[in-house]
XYZ file of N, CA, C and O in Angstrom:
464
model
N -22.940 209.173 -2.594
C -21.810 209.808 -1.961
C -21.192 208.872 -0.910
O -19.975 208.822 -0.729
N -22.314 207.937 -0.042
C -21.483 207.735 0.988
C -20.688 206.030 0.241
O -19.958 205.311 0.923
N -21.058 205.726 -1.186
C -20.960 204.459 -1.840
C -19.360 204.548 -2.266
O -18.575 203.605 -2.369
N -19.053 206.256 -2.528
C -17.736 206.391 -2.693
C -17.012 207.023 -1.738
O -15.820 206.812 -1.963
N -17.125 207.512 -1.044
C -16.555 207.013 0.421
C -16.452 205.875 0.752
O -15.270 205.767 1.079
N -17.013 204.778 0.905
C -17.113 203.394 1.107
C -15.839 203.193 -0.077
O -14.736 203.191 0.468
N -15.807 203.085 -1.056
C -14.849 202.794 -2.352
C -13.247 203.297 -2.180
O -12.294 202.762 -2.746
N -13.171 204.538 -1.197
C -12.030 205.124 -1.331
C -11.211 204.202 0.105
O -10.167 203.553 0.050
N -11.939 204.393 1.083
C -11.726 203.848 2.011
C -11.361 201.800 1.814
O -10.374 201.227 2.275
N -12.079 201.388 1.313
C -11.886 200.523 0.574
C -10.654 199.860 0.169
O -10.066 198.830 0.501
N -10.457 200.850 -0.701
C -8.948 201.034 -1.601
C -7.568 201.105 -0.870
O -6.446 200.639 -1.067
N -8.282 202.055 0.245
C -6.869 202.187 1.099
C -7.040 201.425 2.176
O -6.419 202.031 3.050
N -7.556 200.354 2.708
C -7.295 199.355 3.491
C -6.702 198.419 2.383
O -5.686 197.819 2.733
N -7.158 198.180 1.089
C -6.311 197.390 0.645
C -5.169 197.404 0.002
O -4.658 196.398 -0.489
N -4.640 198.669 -0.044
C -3.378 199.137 -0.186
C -2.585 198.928 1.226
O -1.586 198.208 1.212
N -3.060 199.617 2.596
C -2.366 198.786 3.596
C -2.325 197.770 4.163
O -1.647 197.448 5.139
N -3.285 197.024 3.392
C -2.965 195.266 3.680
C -1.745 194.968 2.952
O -0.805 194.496 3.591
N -1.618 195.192 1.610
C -0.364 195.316 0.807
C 1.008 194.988 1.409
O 1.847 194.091 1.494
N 0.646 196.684 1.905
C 1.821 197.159 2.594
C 2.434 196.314 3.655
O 3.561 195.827 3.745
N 0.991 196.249 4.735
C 1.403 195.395 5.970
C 2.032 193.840 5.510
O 2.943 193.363 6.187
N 1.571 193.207 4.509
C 2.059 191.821 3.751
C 3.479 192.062 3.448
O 4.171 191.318 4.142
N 4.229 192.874 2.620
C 5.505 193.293 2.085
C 6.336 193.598 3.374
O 7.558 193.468 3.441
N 5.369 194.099 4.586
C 6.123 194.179 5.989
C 6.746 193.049 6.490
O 7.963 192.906 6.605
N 5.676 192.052 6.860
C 5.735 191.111 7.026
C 6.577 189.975 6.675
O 7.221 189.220 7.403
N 6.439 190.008 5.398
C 7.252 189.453 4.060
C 9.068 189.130 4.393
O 9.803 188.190 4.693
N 9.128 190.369 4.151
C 10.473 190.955 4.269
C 11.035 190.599 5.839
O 12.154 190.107 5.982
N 10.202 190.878 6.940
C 10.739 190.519 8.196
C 11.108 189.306 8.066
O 12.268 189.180 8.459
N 10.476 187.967 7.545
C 10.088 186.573 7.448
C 11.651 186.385 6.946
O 12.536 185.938 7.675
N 11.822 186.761 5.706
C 13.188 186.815 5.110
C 14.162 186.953 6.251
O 14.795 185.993 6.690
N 14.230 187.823 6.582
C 15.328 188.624 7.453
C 15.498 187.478 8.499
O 16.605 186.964 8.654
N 14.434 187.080 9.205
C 14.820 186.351 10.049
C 15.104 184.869 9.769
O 15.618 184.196 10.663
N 14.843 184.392 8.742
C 15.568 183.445 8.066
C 17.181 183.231 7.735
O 17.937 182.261 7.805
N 17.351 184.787 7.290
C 18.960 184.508 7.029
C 19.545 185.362 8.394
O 20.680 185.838 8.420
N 18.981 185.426 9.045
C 19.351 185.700 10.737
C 19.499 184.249 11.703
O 20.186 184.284 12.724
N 18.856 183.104 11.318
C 19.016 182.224 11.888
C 19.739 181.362 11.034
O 20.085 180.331 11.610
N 20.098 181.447 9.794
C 21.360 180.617 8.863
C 22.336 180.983 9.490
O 23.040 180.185 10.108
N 22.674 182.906 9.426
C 23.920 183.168 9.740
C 24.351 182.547 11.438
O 25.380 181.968 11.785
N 23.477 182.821 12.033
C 23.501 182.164 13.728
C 23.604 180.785 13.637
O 24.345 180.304 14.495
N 22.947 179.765 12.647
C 24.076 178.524 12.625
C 25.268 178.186 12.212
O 26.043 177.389 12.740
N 25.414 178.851 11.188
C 26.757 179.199 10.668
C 27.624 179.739 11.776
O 28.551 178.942 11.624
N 28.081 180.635 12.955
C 28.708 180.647 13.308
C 28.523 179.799 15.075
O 29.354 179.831 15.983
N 27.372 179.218 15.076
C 27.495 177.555 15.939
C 28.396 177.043 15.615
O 29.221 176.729 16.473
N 28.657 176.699 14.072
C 29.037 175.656 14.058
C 30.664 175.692 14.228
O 31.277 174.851 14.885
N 31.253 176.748 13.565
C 32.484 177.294 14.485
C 32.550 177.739 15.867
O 31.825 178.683 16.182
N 33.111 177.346 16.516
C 32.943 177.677 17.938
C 34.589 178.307 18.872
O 34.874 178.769 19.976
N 35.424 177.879 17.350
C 37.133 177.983 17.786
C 37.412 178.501 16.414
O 37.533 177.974 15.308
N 37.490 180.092 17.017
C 37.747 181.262 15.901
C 39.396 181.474 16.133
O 39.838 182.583 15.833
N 40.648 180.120 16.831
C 41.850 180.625 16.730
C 42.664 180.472 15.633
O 43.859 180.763 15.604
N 41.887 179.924 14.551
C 42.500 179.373 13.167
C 41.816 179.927 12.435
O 40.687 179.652 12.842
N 41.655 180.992 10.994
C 40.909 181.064 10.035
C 41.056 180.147 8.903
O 42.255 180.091 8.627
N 40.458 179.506 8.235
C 40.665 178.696 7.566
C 40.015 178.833 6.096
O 38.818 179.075 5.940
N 40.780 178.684 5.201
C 39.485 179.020 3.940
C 38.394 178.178 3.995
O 37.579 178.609 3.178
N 37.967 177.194 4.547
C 36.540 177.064 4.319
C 35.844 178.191 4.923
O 35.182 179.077 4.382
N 36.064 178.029 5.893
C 35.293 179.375 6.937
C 35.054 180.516 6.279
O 33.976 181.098 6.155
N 36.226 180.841 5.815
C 36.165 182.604 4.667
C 35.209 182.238 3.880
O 34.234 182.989 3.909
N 35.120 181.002 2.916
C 34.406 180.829 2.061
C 32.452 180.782 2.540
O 31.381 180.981 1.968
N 32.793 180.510 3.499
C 31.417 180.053 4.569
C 30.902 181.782 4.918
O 29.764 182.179 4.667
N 31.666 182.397 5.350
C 31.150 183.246 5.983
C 30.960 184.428 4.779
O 29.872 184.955 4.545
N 32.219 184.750 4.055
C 32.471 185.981 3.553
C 31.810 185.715 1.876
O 31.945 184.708 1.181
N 31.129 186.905 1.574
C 30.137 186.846 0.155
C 31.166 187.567 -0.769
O 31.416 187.366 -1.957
N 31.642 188.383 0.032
C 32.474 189.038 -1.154
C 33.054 190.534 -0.378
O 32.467 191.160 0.505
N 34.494 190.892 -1.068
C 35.159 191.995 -0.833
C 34.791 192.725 -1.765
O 34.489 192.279 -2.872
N 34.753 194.450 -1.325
C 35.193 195.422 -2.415
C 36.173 196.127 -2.218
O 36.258 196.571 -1.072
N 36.806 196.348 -2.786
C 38.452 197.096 -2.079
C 38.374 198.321 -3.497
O 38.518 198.207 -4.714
N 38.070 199.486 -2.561
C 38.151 200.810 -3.285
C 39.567 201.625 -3.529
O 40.540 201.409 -2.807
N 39.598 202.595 -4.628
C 40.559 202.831 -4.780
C 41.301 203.933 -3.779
O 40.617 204.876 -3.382
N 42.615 203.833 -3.389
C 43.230 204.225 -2.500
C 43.201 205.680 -2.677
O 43.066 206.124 -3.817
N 43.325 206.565 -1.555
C 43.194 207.985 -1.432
C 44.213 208.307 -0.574
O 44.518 207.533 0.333
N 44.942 209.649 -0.792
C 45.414 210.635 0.302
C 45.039 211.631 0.520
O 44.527 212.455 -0.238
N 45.355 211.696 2.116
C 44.226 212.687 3.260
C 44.998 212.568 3.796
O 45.442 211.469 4.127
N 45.642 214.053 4.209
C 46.374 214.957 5.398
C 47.694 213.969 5.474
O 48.059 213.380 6.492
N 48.201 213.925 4.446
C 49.605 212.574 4.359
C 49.617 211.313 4.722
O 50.492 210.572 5.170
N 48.433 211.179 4.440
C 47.870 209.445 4.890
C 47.059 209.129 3.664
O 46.290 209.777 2.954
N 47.671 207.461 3.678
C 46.288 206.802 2.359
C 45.870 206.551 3.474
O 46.221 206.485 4.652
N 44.717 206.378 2.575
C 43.294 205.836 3.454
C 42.696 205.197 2.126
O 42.571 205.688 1.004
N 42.330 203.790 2.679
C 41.806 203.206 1.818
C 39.790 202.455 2.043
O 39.802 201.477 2.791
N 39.025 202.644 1.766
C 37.630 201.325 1.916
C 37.969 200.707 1.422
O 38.566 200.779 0.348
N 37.531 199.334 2.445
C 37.518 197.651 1.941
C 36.156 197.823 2.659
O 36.039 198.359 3.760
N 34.880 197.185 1.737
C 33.579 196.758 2.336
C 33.708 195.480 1.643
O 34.117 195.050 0.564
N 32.846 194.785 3.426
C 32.762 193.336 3.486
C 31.389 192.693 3.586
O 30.735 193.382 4.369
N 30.861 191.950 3.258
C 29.592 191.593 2.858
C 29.782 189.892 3.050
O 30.164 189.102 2.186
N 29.350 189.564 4.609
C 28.807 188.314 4.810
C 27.381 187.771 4.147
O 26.303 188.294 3.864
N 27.895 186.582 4.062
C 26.714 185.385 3.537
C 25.604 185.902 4.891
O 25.850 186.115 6.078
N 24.072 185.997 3.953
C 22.750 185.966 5.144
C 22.794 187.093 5.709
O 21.862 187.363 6.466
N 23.763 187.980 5.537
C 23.643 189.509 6.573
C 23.782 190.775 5.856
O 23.415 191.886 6.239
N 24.565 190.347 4.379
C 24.839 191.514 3.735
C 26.554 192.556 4.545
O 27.521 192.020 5.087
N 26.375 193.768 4.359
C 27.660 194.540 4.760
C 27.616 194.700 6.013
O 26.761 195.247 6.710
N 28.911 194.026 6.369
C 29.633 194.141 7.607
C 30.108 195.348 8.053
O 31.150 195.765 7.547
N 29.274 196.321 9.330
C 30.608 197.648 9.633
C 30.709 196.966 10.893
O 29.945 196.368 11.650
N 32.123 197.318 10.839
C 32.831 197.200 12.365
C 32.719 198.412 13.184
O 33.103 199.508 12.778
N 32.110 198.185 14.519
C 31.456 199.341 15.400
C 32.994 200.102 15.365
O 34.101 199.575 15.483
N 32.606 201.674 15.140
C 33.682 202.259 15.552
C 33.924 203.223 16.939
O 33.248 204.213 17.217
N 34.927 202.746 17.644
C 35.595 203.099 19.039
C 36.305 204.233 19.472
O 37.377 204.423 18.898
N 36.018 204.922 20.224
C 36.394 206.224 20.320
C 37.816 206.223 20.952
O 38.081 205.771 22.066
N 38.773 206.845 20.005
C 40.655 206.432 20.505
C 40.710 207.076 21.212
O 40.225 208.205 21.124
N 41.468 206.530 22.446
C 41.878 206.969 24.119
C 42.624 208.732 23.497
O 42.542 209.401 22.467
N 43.182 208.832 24.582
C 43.820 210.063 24.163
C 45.511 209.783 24.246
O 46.450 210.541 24.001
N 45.477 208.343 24.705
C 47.277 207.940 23.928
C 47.607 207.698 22.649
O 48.698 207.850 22.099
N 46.064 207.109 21.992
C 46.434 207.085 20.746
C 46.099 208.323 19.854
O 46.988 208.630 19.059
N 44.954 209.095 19.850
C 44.844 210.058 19.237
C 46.777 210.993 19.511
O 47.477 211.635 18.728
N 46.906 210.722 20.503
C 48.594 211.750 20.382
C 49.453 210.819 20.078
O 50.557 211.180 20.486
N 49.500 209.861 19.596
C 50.174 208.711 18.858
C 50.005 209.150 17.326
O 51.002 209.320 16.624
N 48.429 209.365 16.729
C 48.486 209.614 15.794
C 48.802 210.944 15.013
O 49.100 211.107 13.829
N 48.603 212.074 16.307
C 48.892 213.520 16.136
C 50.812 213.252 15.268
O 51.331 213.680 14.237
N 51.373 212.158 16.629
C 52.932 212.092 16.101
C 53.217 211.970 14.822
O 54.140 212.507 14.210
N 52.451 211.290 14.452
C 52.591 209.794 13.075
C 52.322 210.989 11.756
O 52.793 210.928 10.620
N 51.752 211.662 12.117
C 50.863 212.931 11.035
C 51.967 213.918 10.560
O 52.419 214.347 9.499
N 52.170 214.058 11.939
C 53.546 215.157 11.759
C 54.314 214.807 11.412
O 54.689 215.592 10.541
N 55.670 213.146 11.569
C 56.234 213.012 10.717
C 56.345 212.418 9.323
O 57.402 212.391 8.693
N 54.813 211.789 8.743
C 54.704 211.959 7.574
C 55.165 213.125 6.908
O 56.053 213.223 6.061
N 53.957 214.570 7.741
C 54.113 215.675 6.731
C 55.505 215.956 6.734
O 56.082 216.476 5.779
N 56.141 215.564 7.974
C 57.753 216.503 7.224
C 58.302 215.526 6.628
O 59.020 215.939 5.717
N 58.294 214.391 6.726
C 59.152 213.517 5.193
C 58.729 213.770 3.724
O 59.452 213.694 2.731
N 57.425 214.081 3.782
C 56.609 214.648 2.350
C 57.127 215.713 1.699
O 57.133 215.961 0.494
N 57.888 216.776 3.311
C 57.931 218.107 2.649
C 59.577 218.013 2.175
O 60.054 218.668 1.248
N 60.431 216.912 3.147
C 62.136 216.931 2.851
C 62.265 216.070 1.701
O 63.374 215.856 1.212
């Protein structure tokens, strides 16, 4: 009895050695293309020109989804996916209250050109 106890226990340390390895693993990665992408943008240091090498350097690829309307507005996704980091979100910022009544305006005269 206590030989399989010993056996089970066993089993599951070496299942979370596994685990802890694939942890590990994967961090190792990560911080690899964490320190590519961090030379990569060393080496630009004067972001007042975009230039296609740079796009080509930085950016892995666009997806540009198909366009939608919502409340008389398109709204469209574009996801962006840098080299070494994968998808880019841009932090989103909470609009003052000049622009939220900027956009209240913009809403309203969509809908009434939609409706004349």
């Amino acid at each position: 009895m206590m030989l399989k106890d010993f056996e089970k226990e066993q089993t599951a340390l070496e299942k979370s050695i596994e685990q802890t390895k694939d942890t590990l693993r994967d961090f190792e990665e990560d911080s690899i293309r964490a320190d590519k992408f961090i030379a990569l943008v060393k080496k630009y240091t004067d972001f007042s020109e975009l230039t296609t090498q740079m796009i080509n350097e930085f950016v892995n690829k666009i997806v540009v989804h198909e366009g939608k309307w919502e409340n008389c507005e398109r709204i469209q996704e574009v996801e962006i996916y840098l080299n070494f980091i994968g998808k880019f979100e841009m932090p989103k910022k909470e609009p003052t209250k000049e622009e939220l009544e900027e956009l209240e305006k913009l809403r309203k005269k969509r809908e009434k050109k939609g409706k004349g």
